[in-house]
PDB file of C-alpha atoms and ligand atoms in Angstrom:
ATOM      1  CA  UNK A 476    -138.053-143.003  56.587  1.00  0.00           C
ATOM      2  CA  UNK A 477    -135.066-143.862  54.525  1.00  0.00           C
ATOM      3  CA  UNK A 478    -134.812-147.384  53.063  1.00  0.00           C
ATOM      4  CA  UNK A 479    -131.295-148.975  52.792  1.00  0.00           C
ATOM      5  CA  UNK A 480    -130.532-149.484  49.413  1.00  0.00           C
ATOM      6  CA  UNK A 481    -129.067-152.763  48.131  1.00  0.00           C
ATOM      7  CA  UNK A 482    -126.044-153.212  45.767  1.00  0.00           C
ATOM      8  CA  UNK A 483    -127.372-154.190  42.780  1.00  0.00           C
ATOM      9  CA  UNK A 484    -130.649-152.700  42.911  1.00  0.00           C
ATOM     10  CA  UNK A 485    -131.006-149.989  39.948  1.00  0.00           C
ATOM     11  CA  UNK A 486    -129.030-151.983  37.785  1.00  0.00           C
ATOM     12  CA  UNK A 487    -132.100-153.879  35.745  1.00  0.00           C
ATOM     13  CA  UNK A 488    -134.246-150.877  35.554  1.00  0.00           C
ATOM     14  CA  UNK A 489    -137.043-149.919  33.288  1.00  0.00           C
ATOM     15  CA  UNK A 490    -139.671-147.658  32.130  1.00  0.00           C
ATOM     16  CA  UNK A 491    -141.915-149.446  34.438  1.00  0.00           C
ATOM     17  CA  UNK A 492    -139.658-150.005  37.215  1.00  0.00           C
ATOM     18  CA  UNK A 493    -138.527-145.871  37.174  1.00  0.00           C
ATOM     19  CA  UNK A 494    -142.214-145.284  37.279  1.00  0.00           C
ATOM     20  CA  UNK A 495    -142.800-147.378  40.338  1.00  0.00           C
ATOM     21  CA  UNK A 496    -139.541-146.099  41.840  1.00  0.00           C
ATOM     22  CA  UNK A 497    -141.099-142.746  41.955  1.00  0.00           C
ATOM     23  CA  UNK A 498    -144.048-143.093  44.538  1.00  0.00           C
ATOM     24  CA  UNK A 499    -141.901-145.354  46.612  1.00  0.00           C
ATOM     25  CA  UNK A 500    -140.980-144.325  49.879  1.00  0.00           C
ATOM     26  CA  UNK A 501    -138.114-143.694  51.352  1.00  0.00           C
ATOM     27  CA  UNK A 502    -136.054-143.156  48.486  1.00  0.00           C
ATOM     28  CA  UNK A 503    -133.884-140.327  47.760  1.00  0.00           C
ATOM     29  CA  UNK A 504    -134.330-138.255  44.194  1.00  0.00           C
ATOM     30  CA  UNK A 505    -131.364-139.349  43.071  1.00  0.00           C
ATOM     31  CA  UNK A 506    -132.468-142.913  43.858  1.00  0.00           C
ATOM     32  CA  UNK A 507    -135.626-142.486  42.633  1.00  0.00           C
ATOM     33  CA  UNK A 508    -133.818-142.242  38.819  1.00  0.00           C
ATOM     34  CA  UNK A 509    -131.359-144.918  39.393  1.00  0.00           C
ATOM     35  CA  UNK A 510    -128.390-143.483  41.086  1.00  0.00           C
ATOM     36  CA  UNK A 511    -126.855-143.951  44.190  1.00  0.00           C
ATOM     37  CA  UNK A 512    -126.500-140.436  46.048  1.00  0.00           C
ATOM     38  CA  UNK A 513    -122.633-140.454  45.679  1.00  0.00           C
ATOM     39  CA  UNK A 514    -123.167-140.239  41.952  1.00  0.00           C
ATOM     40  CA  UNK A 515    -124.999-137.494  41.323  1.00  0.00           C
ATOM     41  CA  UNK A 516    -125.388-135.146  44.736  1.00  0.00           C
ATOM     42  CA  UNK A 517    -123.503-132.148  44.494  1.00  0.00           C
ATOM     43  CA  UNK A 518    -122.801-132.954  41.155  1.00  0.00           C
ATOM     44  CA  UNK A 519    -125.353-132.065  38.993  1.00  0.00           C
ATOM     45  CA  UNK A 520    -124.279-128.323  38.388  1.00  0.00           C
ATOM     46  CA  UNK A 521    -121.164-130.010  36.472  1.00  0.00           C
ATOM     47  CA  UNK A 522    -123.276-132.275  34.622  1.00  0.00           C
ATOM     48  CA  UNK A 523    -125.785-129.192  33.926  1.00  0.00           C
ATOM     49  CA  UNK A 524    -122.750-127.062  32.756  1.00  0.00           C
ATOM     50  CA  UNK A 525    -121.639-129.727  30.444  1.00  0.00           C
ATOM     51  CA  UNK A 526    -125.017-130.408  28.930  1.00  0.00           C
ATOM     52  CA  UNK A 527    -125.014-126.445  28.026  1.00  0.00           C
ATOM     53  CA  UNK A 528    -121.904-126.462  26.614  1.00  0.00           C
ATOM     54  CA  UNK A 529    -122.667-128.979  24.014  1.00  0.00           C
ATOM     55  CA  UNK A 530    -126.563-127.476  23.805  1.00  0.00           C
ATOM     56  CA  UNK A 531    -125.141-123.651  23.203  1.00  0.00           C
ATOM     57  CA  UNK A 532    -128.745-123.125  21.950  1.00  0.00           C
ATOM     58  CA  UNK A 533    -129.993-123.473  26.065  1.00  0.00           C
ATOM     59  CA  UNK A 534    -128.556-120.184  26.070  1.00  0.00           C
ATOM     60  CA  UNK A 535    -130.334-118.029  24.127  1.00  0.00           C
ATOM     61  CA  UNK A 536    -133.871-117.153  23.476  1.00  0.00           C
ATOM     62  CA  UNK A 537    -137.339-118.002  22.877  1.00  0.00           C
ATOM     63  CA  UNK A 538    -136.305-122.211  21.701  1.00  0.00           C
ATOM     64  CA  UNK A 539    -138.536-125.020  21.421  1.00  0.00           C
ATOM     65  CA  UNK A 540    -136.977-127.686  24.166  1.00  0.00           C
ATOM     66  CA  UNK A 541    -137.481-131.529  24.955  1.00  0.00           C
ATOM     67  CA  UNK A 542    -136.372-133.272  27.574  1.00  0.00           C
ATOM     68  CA  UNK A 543    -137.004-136.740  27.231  1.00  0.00           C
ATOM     69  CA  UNK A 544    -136.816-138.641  30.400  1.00  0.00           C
ATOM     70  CA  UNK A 545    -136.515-135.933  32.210  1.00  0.00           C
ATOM     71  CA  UNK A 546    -136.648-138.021  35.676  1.00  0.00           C
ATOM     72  CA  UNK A 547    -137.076-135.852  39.243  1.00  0.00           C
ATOM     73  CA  UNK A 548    -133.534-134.942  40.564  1.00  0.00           C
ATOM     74  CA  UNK A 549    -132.348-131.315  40.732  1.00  0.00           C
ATOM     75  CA  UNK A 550    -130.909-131.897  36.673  1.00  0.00           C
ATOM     76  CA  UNK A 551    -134.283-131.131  35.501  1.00  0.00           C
ATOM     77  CA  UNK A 552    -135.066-128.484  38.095  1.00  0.00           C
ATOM     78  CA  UNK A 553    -132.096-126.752  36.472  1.00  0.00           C
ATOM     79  CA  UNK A 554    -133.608-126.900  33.117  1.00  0.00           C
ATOM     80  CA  UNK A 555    -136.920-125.542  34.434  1.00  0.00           C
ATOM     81  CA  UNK A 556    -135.566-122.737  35.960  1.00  0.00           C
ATOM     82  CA  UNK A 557    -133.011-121.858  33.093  1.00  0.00           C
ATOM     83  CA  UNK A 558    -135.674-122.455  30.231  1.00  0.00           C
ATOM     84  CA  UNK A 559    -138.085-120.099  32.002  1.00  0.00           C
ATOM     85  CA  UNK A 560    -135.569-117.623  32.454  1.00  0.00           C
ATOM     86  CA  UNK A 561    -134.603-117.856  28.931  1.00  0.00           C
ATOM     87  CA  UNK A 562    -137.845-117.670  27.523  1.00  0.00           C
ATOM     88  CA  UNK A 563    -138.115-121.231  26.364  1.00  0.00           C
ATOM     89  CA  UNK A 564    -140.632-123.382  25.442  1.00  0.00           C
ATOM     90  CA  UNK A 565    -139.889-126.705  27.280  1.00  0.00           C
ATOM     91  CA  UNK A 566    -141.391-130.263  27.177  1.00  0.00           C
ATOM     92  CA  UNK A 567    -140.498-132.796  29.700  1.00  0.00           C
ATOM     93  CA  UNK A 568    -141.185-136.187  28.821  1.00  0.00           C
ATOM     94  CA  UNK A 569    -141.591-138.980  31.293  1.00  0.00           C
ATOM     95  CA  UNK A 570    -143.641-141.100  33.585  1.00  0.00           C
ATOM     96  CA  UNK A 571    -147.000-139.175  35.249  1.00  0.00           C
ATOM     97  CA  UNK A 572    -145.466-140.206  38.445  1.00  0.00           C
ATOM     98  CA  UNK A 573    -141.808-138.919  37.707  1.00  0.00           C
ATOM     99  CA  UNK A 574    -143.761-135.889  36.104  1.00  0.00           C
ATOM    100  CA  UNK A 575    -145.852-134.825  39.002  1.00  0.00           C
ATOM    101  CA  UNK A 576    -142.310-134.637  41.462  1.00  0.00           C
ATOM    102  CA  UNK A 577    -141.242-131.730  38.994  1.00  0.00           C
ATOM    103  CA  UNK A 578    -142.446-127.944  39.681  1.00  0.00           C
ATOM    104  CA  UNK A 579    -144.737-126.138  37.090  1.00  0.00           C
ATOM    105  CA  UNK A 580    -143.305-123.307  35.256  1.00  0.00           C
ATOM    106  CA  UNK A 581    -144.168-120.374  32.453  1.00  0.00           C
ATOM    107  CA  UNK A 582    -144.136-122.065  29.389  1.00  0.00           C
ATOM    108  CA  UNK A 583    -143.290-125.274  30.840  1.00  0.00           C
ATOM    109  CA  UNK A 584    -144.899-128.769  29.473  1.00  0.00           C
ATOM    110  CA  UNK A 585    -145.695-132.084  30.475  1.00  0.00           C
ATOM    111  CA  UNK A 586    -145.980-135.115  28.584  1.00  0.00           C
ATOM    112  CA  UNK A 587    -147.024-138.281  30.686  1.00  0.00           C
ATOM    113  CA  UNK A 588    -146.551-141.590  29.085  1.00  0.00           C
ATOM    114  CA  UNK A 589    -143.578-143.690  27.931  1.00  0.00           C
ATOM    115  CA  UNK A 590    -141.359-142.615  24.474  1.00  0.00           C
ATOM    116  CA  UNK A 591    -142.002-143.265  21.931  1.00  0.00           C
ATOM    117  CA  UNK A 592    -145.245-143.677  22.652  1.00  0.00           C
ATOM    118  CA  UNK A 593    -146.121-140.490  23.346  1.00  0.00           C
ATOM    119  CA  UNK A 594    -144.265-138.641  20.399  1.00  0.00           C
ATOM    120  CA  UNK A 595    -147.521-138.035  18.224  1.00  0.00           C
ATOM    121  CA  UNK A 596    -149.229-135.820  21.215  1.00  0.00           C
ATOM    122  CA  UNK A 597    -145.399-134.113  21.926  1.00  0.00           C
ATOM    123  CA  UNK A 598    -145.121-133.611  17.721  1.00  0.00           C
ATOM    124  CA  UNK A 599    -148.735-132.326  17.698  1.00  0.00           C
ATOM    125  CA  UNK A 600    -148.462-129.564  20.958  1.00  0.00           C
ATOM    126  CA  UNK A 601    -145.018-128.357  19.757  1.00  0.00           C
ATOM    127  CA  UNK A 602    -143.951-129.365  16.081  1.00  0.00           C
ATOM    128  CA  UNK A 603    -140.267-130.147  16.141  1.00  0.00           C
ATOM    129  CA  UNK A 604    -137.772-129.228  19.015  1.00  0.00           C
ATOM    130  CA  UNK A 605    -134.806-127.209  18.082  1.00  0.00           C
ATOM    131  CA  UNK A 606    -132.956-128.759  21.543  1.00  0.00           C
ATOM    132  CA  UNK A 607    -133.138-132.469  22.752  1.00  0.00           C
ATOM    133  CA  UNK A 608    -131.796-133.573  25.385  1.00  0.00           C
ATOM    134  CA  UNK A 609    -132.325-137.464  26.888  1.00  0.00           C
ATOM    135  CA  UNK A 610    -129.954-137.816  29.530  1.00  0.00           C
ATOM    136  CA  UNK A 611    -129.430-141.275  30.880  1.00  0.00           C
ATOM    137  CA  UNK A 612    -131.922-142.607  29.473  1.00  0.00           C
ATOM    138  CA  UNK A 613    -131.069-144.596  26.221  1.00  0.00           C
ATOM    139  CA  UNK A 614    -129.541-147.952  28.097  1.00  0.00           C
ATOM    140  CA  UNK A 615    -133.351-148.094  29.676  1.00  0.00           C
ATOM    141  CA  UNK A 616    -135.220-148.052  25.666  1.00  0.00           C
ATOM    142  CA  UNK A 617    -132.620-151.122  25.220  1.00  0.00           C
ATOM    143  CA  UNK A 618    -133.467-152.850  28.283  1.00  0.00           C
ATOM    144  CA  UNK A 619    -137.111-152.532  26.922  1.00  0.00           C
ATOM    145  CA  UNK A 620    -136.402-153.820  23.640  1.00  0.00           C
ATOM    146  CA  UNK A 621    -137.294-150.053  21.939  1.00  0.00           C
ATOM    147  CA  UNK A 622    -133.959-148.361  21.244  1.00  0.00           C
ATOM    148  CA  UNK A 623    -134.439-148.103  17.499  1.00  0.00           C
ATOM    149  CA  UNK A 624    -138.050-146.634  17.658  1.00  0.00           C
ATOM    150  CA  UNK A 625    -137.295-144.333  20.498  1.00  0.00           C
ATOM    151  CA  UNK A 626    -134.835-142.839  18.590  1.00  0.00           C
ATOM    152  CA  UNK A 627    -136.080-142.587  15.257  1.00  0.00           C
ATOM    153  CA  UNK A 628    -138.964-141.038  17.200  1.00  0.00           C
ATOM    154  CA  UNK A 629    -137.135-138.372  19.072  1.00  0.00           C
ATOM    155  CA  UNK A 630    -135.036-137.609  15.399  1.00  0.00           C
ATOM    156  CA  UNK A 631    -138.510-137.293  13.928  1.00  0.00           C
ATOM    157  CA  UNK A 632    -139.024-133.995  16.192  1.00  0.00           C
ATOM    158  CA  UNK A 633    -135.526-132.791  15.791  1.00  0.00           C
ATOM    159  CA  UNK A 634    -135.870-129.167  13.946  1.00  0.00           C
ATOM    160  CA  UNK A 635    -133.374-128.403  10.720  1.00  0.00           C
ATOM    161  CA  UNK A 636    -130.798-126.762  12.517  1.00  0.00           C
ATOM    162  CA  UNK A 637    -131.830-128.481  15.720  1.00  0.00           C
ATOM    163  CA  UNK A 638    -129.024-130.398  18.317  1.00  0.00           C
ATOM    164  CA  UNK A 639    -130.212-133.403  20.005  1.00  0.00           C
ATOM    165  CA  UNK A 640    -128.110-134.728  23.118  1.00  0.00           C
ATOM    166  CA  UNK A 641    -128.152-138.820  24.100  1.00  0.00           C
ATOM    167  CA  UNK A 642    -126.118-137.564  26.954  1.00  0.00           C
ATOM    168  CA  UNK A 643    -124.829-140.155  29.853  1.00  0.00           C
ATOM    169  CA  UNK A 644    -124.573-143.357  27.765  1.00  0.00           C
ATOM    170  CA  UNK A 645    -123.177-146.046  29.890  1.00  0.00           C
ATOM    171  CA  UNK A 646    -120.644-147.743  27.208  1.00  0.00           C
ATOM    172  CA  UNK A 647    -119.893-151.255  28.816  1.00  0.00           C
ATOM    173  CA  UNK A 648    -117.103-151.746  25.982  1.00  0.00           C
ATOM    174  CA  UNK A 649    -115.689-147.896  27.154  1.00  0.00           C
ATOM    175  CA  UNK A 650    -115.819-149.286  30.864  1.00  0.00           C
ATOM    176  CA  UNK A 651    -113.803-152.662  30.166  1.00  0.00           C
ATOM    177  CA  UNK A 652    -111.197-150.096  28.738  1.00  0.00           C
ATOM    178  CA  UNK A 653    -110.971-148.301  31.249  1.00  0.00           C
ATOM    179  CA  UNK A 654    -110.697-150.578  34.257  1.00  0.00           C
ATOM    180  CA  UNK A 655    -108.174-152.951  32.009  1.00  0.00           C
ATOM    181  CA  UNK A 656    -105.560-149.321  31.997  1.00  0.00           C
ATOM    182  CA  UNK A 657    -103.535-148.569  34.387  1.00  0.00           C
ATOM    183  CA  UNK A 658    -105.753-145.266  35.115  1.00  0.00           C
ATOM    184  CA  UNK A 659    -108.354-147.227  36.158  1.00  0.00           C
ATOM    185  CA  UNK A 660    -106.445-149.725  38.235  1.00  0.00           C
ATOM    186  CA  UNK A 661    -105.795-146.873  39.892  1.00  0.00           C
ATOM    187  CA  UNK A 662    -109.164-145.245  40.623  1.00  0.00           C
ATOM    188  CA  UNK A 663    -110.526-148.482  42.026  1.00  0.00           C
ATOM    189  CA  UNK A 664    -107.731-148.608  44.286  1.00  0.00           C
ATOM    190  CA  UNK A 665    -108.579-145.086  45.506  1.00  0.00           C
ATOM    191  CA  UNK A 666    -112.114-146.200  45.474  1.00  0.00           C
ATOM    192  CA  UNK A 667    -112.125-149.317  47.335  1.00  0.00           C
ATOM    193  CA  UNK A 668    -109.396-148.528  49.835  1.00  0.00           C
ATOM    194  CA  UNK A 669    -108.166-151.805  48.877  1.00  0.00           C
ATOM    195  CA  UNK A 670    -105.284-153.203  46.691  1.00  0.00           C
ATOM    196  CA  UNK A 671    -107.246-155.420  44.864  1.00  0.00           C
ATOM    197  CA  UNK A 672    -107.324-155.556  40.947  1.00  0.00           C
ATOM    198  CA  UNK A 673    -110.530-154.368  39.330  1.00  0.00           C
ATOM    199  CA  UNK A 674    -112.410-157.284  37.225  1.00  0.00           C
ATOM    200  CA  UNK A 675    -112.382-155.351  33.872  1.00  0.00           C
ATOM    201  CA  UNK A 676    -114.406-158.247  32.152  1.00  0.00           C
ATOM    202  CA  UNK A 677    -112.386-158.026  28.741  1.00  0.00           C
ATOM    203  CA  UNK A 678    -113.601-161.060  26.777  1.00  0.00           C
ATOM    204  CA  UNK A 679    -117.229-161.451  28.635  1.00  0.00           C
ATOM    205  CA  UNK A 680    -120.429-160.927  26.743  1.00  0.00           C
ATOM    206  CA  UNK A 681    -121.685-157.596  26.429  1.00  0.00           C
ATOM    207  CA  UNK A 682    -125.595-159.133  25.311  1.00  0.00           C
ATOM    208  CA  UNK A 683    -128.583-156.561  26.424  1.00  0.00           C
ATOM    209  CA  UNK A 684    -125.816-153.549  26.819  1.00  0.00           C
ATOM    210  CA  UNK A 685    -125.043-150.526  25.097  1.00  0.00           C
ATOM    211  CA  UNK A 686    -121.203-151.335  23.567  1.00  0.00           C
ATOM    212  CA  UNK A 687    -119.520-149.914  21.185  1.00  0.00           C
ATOM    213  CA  UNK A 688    -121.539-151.703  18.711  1.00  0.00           C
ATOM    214  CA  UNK A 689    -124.358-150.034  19.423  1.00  0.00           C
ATOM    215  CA  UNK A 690    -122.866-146.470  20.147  1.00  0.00           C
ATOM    216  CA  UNK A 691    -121.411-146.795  16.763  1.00  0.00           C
ATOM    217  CA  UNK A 692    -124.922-148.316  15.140  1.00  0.00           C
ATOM    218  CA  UNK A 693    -127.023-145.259  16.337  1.00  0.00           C
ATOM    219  CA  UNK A 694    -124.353-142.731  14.901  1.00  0.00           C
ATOM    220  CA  UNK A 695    -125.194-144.529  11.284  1.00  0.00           C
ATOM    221  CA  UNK A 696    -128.725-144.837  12.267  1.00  0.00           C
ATOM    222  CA  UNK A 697    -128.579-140.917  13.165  1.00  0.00           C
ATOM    223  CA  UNK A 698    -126.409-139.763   9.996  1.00  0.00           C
ATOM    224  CA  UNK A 699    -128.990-142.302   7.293  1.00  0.00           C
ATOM    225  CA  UNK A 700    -131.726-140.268   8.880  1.00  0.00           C
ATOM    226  CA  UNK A 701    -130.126-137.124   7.336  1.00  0.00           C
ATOM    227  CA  UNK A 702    -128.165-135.557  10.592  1.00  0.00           C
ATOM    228  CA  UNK A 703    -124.733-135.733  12.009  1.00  0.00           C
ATOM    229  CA  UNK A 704    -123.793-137.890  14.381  1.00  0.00           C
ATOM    230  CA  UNK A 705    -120.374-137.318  17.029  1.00  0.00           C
ATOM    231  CA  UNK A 706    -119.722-139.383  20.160  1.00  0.00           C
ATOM    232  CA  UNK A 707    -118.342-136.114  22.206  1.00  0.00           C
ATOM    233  CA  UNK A 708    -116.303-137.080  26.010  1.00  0.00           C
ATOM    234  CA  UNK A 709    -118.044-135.936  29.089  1.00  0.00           C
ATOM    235  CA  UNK A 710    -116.145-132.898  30.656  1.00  0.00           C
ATOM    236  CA  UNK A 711    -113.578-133.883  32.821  1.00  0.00           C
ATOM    237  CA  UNK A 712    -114.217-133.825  36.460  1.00  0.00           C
ATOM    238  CA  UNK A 713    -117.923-135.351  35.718  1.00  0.00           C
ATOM    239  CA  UNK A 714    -118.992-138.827  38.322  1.00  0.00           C
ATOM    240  CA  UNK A 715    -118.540-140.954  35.571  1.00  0.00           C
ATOM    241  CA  UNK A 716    -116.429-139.583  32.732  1.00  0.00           C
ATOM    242  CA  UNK A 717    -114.016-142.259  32.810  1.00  0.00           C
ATOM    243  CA  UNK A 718    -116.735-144.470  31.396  1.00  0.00           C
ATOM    244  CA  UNK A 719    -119.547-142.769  29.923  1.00  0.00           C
ATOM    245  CA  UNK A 720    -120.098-140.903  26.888  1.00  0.00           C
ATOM    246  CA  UNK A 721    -121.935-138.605  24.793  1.00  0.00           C
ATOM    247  CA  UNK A 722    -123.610-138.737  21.334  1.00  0.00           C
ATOM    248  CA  UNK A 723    -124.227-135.702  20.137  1.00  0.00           C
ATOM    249  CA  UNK A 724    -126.599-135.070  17.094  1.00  0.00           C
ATOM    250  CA  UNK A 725    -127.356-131.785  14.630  1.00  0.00           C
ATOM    251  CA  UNK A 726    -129.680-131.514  12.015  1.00  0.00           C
ATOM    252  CA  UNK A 727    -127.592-129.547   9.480  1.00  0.00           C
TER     253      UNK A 727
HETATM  254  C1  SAM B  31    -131.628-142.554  34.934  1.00  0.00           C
HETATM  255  S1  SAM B  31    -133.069-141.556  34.860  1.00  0.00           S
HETATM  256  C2  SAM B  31    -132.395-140.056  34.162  1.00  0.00           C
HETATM  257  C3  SAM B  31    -133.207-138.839  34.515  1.00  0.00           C
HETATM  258  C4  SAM B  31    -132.636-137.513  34.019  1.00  0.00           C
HETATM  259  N1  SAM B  31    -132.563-137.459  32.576  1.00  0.00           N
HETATM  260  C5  SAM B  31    -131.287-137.282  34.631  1.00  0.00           C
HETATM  261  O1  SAM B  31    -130.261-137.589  33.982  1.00  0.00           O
HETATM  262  O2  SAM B  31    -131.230-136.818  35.773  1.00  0.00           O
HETATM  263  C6  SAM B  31    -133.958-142.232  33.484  1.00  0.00           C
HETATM  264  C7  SAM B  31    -135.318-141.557  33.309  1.00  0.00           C
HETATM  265  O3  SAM B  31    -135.831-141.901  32.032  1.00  0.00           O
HETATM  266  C8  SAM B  31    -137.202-142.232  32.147  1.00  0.00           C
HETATM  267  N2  SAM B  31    -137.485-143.138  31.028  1.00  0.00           N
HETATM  268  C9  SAM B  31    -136.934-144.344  30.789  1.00  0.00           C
HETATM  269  N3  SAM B  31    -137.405-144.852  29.651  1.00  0.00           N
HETATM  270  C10 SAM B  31    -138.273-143.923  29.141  1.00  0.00           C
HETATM  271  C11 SAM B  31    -139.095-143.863  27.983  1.00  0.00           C
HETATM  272  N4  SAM B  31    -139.102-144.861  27.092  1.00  0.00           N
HETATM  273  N5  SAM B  31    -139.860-142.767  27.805  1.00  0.00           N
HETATM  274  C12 SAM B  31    -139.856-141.753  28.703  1.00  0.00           C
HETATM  275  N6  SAM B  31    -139.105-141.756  29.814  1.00  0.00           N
HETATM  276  C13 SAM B  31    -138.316-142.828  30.032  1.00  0.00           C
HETATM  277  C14 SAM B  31    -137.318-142.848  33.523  1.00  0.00           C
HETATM  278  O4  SAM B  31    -138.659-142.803  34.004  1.00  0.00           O
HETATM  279  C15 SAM B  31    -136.374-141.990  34.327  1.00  0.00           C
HETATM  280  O5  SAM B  31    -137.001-140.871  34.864  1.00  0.00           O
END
């Protein structure tokens, strides 16, 4: 049966709450990892394409991969099926009840437990990862007070040479931006059918979200650890481009 969803309801998620999420019934996959269906159905191919584009290693052989967060929506499924055709090595990271919604595959790993928690046993199977990729996921480690360790953690298993992707990063200091231009006066116009003026919240706190502050703070954090650090655009055309972003990391 499907269960109407209520405005509001993925906005204060957590580890906990995604895990719980997962065996509850009646929700969609893309609901299931926080998403109304409009956001990500039928557009995850995009979103997939993008992630390879700034991940060019994806494409070739025989590469140690982590997904971190990996959640249970066709995104993942993608990764599966294109590490196992590529000859990958691939660890998904995530709840055991997010986990068990994802297929088995050739070569294909599963870590159960929350991150960084579980990065000893990941370090331990695999050694370091010469592709990261934790998609969506990052606003989630701040809500749970663990943003520094998780990714101190996750550079920890980043290979020399190695790209790590914090893709999908929900800038609430990006988002003000936007809705304060006239481009995105615009889109909520087309969005709510109305004529209304969207409430771009320039001036109110941005406590407990990712901002530009902190976008800016992990690049640092990222570049002291010894990598670089880049805050890349999401490819045009992507559900929330207009106010998401990407930080991109390589281990020189
Ligand atoms: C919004 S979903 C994104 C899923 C997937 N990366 C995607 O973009 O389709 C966030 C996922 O991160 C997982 N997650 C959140 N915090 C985590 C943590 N500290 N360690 C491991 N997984 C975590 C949640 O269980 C959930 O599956």
């Amino acid at each position: 049966m499907k269960v109407e969803v209520v405005a509001g309801q993925f906005d204060d998620l957590d580890y906990e709450g995604f895990r719980k999420q997962a065996v509850e019934n009646g929700l969609s996959r893309f609901e299931r990892i926080g998403f109304p269906d409009s956001y990500r159905d039928g557009h995850e191919a995009a979103i997939f394409a993008d992630i390879r584009a700034k991940l060019p290693a994806l494409d070739g052989n025989g590469a140690v991969v982590l997904d971190i967060g990996a959640g249970c929506s066709d995104l993942p499924n993608m990764l599966i099926t294109h590490c196992v055709s590529h000859g990958h090595r691939l660890a998904l990271a995530d709840s055991m009840e997010m986990l068990a919604l994802l297929p088995d595959g050739e070569g294909v790993e599963k870590f159960a437990g929350r991150f960084p928690e579980s990065a000893d046993k990941i370090g331990a199977a695999l050694g370091r990862a010469d592709v990261i990729l934790c998609y969506s996921v990052i606003q989630y480690t701040l809500a749970d007070g663990i943003l520094e360790r998780f990714v101190d953690a996750a550079l920890k298993l980043l290979a020399d040479g190695g790209s790590m992707l914090i893709g999908d990063v929900p800038n609430v200091s990006m988002r003000k931006r936007f809705f304060a231009s006239p481009a995105g006066r615009h889109f909520h116009r087309v969005f709510s059918g109305g004529n209304d003026i969207p409430v771009a919240g320039i001036g109110e706190s941005e406590e407990g979200k990712v901002n530009d502050r902190v976008v800016l703070e992990l690049l640092a954090r990222a570049r002291a650890a010894g990598a670089h650090a880049f805050v890349v655009p999401q490819a045009d055309g992507l559900p929330m481009a207009n106010r998401r972003e990407d930080i991109l990391i390589k281990r020189p």
